[in-house]
Amino acid sequence: MYAQLVETGSKKLKTLEEMSPEERAFQERIDAEIKIEAKNWMPDSYRKTLIRQISQHAHSEIVGMLPEGNWVTRAPTLKRKLQLMAKIQDEAGHGLYLYSAMETLGADRDEEIEKLHSGRAKYSSIFNYPTLNWADMGAVGWLVDGAAIVNQVPLQRTSYGPYARAMVRVCKEESFHQRQGYEILLHMMRHGTEAQKEMVQDAINRLWWPALMMFGPSDEHSPNSAQSMAWKIKRHTNDELRQRFIDQTIPQLNVLGCTVPDPDLKWNEETGHYEFGDIQWEEFNRVIQGHGPCNTERLETRRNAIEIGAWVREAAVAHAHKKQQKQAVA
Amino acid sequence: MQKYDELTEFLLRMGDSALVQAQRLCEWTGKAPALEEELALMNVGLDLVGQARNWLDYAAERIGDGHDADSLAYRRDERHFRNLLMVEQPNGDFAVTMLKQFFFDAWQYPMLTQLSKAKDERVAAIATKSLKEVTYHLRRSSEWVERLGDGTEESHQRMVKAIDALWRFSYEFVELSTQEQSLSEAHTIGDISSVATKWQAMVNDVFARATLTVPDAAQPFYLASRDGVHSEHLGFLLAEMQYLQRAHPNASW
């Protein structure tokens, strides 16, 4: 999963001459492709941008458990149930790695989670869409994890070492999820009944545009990209990654024998890329501002989990203290 | 009510119990009190679905009328399920969930230990593999019972309430049917006659550490899961779990 629209707080890039000696040394290190590590000096705005991005990424993993969790009790076979449970478990694990990477920057996990719960921090827009049939489990794996991978593969080379290393582990597991998702759809298309094939096409119709939105606003409306790219937090623009995703996904769609809900999609021989129709940016903006189809439910579920579980965490802490005291006496 | 042979009935009991317990754990997705618990609940559930599949595969082969693990899981109704009453009980709060898990783990552990010595090689193999997983499950659930029982005043009270709600179903952990006794005596499934005392000893030990009181032994009552007489909860659980297979009976997933 991924972070979208990360505020960097900078309107324009500083030239090397405008930088302080520390900033210049930092930028030179970045330009030389040397990883920044937790104890190195870094500009405050680099630190803040990364905290925003990594926490958004971690939140996305956690909220992203919910659309799939919606089907785990209803998975149609034991094998599919096992796969889905393993995937949800991986996602919780990714959330944990990412919160740890974020904490190397001095941020506090509980504080950042509180920002999510109060609506001050974002998570990927895609998880605000409902999962309405079993094929959505395939389409989420194939399209959503697929888009996440295209976003995340370059992040394995992101300039901040702990984030880059977390991404190496995350990407391995995500690729596996994506293949599994595709296999769910392929099986339904090749061996399925008419009703199952309709489920697959319906899932693609509903999730195609939301998956394309996972790459964030188009480059001309992405004011924070330039700074993120100069810091090599980001390695490619939103539009580059979106195009890459479409180019590699359409051939897979053809193998399925399905279509995408885009009448303007066509192959351009000269550019060697697919051309595609206009994205509904109004919808995108509504969703990331909290007004998508499931924003309310997703946040409510997460808030409830933490609020209702407070007594459990308090009990764990109280018990740990008691044990410590007993050991001190003994 | 149709009954299969003794061993097949026993395999269904093991498989159905693991499956229904796992199904309840799935209901926790996204709702656990901490991220680490999301991971752990799913991890335990995953192990249990795997175990269920192994037991049910073997049961299906013995039944031999075209069933497989999936058709046993997804096409039998509640009167044919053999799972323990305990595992079909609703999750309630985290205290109820962890207590159910602990009771089940404390039963599975001695059971699988004995089954791993079964004459029936297939039973022994499944049990040996499952035992590794259940060793971890038991460690985790007994630690939670201790943490919650001997945590705060509130967590202690919640554990007391959970025991009140669940204890009456515990008679099934300590009672062997005559069929199970005969399987046990023949060592087909290993000698499981000591499972009851081991279960009780584990409960006594963990409850003592958790500052909880062990109630008097629960007595059998009207419900009897070996005969498919379940609580009213199981029907809803199966309706949810089985709906796709029931709605699309000829589909392959």
PDB file of C-alpha atoms in Angstrom, chain A residues 62 65-66 69 71-82 85-86 88-90 92-93 95-96 99 109 134 187-188 191-193 195-196 199 301-302 305-306 309 311-316 318-319 322-323 326, chain B residues 19 22-23 26-27 29-36 38-39 42-43 45-46 49-50 52-53 56 69-70 73-74 93-95 144 146-148 150-152 154-155 158 240-245 248 250-253:
ATOM      1  CA  ILE A  62      -3.617  -1.231   8.824  1.00  0.00           C
ATOM      2  CA  MET A  65      -6.773  -5.003   6.442  1.00  0.00           C
ATOM      3  CA  LEU A  66     -10.439  -4.011   6.643  1.00  0.00           C
ATOM      4  CA  GLY A  69     -11.197  -8.655   6.549  1.00  0.00           C
ATOM      5  CA  TRP A  71     -14.476 -11.379   3.331  1.00  0.00           C
ATOM      6  CA  VAL A  72     -12.280 -13.560   5.495  1.00  0.00           C
ATOM      7  CA  THR A  73     -15.239 -15.197   7.263  1.00  0.00           C
ATOM      8  CA  ARG A  74     -16.894 -15.778   3.874  1.00  0.00           C
ATOM      9  CA  ALA A  75     -13.994 -17.048   1.759  1.00  0.00           C
ATOM     10  CA  PRO A  76     -15.394 -19.836  -0.442  1.00  0.00           C
ATOM     11  CA  THR A  77     -12.817 -22.579   0.182  1.00  0.00           C
ATOM     12  CA  LEU A  78     -10.328 -23.467   2.896  1.00  0.00           C
ATOM     13  CA  LYS A  79      -7.433 -22.705   0.558  1.00  0.00           C
ATOM     14  CA  ARG A  80      -8.782 -19.232  -0.228  1.00  0.00           C
ATOM     15  CA  LYS A  81      -9.439 -18.608   3.440  1.00  0.00           C
ATOM     16  CA  LEU A  82      -5.853 -19.554   4.297  1.00  0.00           C
ATOM     17  CA  MET A  85      -5.641 -14.843   6.401  1.00  0.00           C
ATOM     18  CA  ALA A  86      -1.966 -15.060   5.510  1.00  0.00           C
ATOM     19  CA  ILE A  88      -3.998  -9.973   6.342  1.00  0.00           C
ATOM     20  CA  GLN A  89      -1.319 -11.203   8.713  1.00  0.00           C
ATOM     21  CA  ASP A  90       1.389  -9.918   6.355  1.00  0.00           C
ATOM     22  CA  ALA A  92      -0.358  -6.220  10.004  1.00  0.00           C
ATOM     23  CA  GLY A  93       3.351  -7.126   9.863  1.00  0.00           C
ATOM     24  CA  GLY A  95       2.277  -1.923   9.477  1.00  0.00           C
ATOM     25  CA  LEU A  96       4.617  -2.896  12.300  1.00  0.00           C
ATOM     26  CA  TYR A  99       5.819   2.192  12.315  1.00  0.00           C
ATOM     27  CA  ARG A 109       3.575   5.467  17.094  1.00  0.00           C
ATOM     28  CA  TRP A 134     -15.615 -12.397  -3.689  1.00  0.00           C
ATOM     29  CA  HIS A 187      -9.352 -19.264 -11.943  1.00  0.00           C
ATOM     30  CA  MET A 188     -12.814 -17.703 -11.917  1.00  0.00           C
ATOM     31  CA  HIS A 191     -13.124 -22.433 -14.617  1.00  0.00           C
ATOM     32  CA  GLY A 192     -15.988 -20.313 -13.366  1.00  0.00           C
ATOM     33  CA  THR A 193     -19.696 -20.128 -14.009  1.00  0.00           C
ATOM     34  CA  ALA A 195     -22.114 -15.669 -12.417  1.00  0.00           C
ATOM     35  CA  GLN A 196     -18.468 -15.883 -11.346  1.00  0.00           C
ATOM     36  CA  MET A 199     -18.274 -10.991 -10.482  1.00  0.00           C
ATOM     37  CA  THR A 301     -13.606   0.447  13.064  1.00  0.00           C
ATOM     38  CA  ARG A 302     -10.032   1.446  13.828  1.00  0.00           C
ATOM     39  CA  ALA A 305     -10.560  -1.288  18.103  1.00  0.00           C
ATOM     40  CA  ILE A 306      -8.189   0.941  20.032  1.00  0.00           C
ATOM     41  CA  GLY A 309      -9.255  -2.546  23.653  1.00  0.00           C
ATOM     42  CA  TRP A 311      -8.611  -2.110  29.123  1.00  0.00           C
ATOM     43  CA  VAL A 312      -6.616  -4.981  27.581  1.00  0.00           C
ATOM     44  CA  ARG A 313      -3.533  -2.829  27.090  1.00  0.00           C
ATOM     45  CA  GLU A 314      -3.905  -1.387  30.600  1.00  0.00           C
ATOM     46  CA  ALA A 315      -4.140  -4.909  32.010  1.00  0.00           C
ATOM     47  CA  ALA A 316      -0.986  -5.947  30.152  1.00  0.00           C
ATOM     48  CA  ALA A 318      -0.408  -3.532  35.091  1.00  0.00           C
ATOM     49  CA  HIS A 319       0.530  -7.199  34.955  1.00  0.00           C
ATOM     50  CA  LYS A 322       3.367  -6.661  39.082  1.00  0.00           C
ATOM     51  CA  LYS A 323       5.774  -9.185  37.619  1.00  0.00           C
ATOM     52  CA  LYS A 326       7.761  -9.659  42.278  1.00  0.00           C
TER      53      LYS A 326
ATOM     54  CA  LEU B  19     -12.315 -24.816  11.819  1.00  0.00           C
ATOM     55  CA  ALA B  22     -10.542 -20.315  13.399  1.00  0.00           C
ATOM     56  CA  GLN B  23     -13.756 -18.841  12.021  1.00  0.00           C
ATOM     57  CA  CYS B  26     -11.369 -14.339  11.666  1.00  0.00           C
ATOM     58  CA  GLU B  27     -14.135 -12.174  13.075  1.00  0.00           C
ATOM     59  CA  THR B  29      -9.790  -8.848  11.823  1.00  0.00           C
ATOM     60  CA  GLY B  30      -9.125  -5.146  12.241  1.00  0.00           C
ATOM     61  CA  LYS B  31     -10.674  -5.070  15.720  1.00  0.00           C
ATOM     62  CA  ALA B  32      -7.924  -6.355  18.015  1.00  0.00           C
ATOM     63  CA  PRO B  33      -6.747  -4.249  20.967  1.00  0.00           C
ATOM     64  CA  ALA B  34      -3.221  -3.904  19.524  1.00  0.00           C
ATOM     65  CA  LEU B  35      -1.491  -4.452  16.196  1.00  0.00           C
ATOM     66  CA  GLU B  36       0.594  -7.259  17.631  1.00  0.00           C
ATOM     67  CA  GLU B  38      -4.037  -8.580  14.961  1.00  0.00           C
ATOM     68  CA  LEU B  39      -0.996 -10.500  13.852  1.00  0.00           C
ATOM     69  CA  MET B  42      -4.601 -14.235  12.462  1.00  0.00           C
ATOM     70  CA  ASN B  43      -1.532 -16.391  12.912  1.00  0.00           C
ATOM     71  CA  GLY B  45      -6.393 -18.811  13.028  1.00  0.00           C
ATOM     72  CA  LEU B  46      -4.231 -19.637  10.048  1.00  0.00           C
ATOM     73  CA  VAL B  49      -7.550 -23.667   9.285  1.00  0.00           C
ATOM     74  CA  GLY B  50      -4.522 -25.642   8.136  1.00  0.00           C
ATOM     75  CA  ALA B  52      -8.858 -28.393   9.960  1.00  0.00           C
ATOM     76  CA  ARG B  53      -7.991 -29.026   6.342  1.00  0.00           C
ATOM     77  CA  LEU B  56     -11.162 -33.070   7.149  1.00  0.00           C
ATOM     78  CA  ALA B  69     -12.301 -31.171   2.991  1.00  0.00           C
ATOM     79  CA  ASP B  70     -14.110 -28.257   1.364  1.00  0.00           C
ATOM     80  CA  ALA B  73     -16.586 -27.694   5.677  1.00  0.00           C
ATOM     81  CA  TYR B  74     -18.986 -25.899   3.392  1.00  0.00           C
ATOM     82  CA  ASP B  93     -14.781  -9.194  24.613  1.00  0.00           C
ATOM     83  CA  PHE B  94     -11.075 -10.020  24.516  1.00  0.00           C
ATOM     84  CA  ALA B  95     -11.387 -11.851  27.861  1.00  0.00           C
ATOM     85  CA  TRP B 144      -3.125 -13.750  28.295  1.00  0.00           C
ATOM     86  CA  GLU B 146      -2.692 -14.697  33.434  1.00  0.00           C
ATOM     87  CA  ARG B 147      -2.247 -11.085  32.284  1.00  0.00           C
ATOM     88  CA  LEU B 148      -5.965 -10.374  32.283  1.00  0.00           C
ATOM     89  CA  ASP B 150      -3.904 -10.682  37.350  1.00  0.00           C
ATOM     90  CA  GLY B 151      -3.926  -7.321  35.594  1.00  0.00           C
ATOM     91  CA  THR B 152      -6.270  -4.524  36.634  1.00  0.00           C
ATOM     92  CA  GLU B 154     -11.448  -4.335  35.457  1.00  0.00           C
ATOM     93  CA  SER B 155      -9.607  -7.045  33.545  1.00  0.00           C
ATOM     94  CA  ARG B 158     -14.015  -9.384  32.909  1.00  0.00           C
ATOM     95  CA  GLU B 240     -21.919 -16.755   6.973  1.00  0.00           C
ATOM     96  CA  MET B 241     -19.072 -19.164   6.337  1.00  0.00           C
ATOM     97  CA  GLN B 242     -20.856 -21.296   3.748  1.00  0.00           C
ATOM     98  CA  TYR B 243     -22.931 -18.814   1.807  1.00  0.00           C
ATOM     99  CA  LEU B 244     -20.856 -18.637  -1.383  1.00  0.00           C
ATOM    100  CA  GLN B 245     -20.615 -22.406  -1.697  1.00  0.00           C
ATOM    101  CA  HIS B 248     -23.068 -21.244  -6.270  1.00  0.00           C
ATOM    102  CA  ASN B 250     -21.360 -25.862  -9.033  1.00  0.00           C
ATOM    103  CA  ALA B 251     -18.682 -23.227  -8.889  1.00  0.00           C
ATOM    104  CA  SER B 252     -14.960 -23.779  -8.541  1.00  0.00           C
ATOM    105  CA  TRP B 253     -13.049 -21.115  -6.622  1.00  0.00           C
TER     106      TRP B 253
END
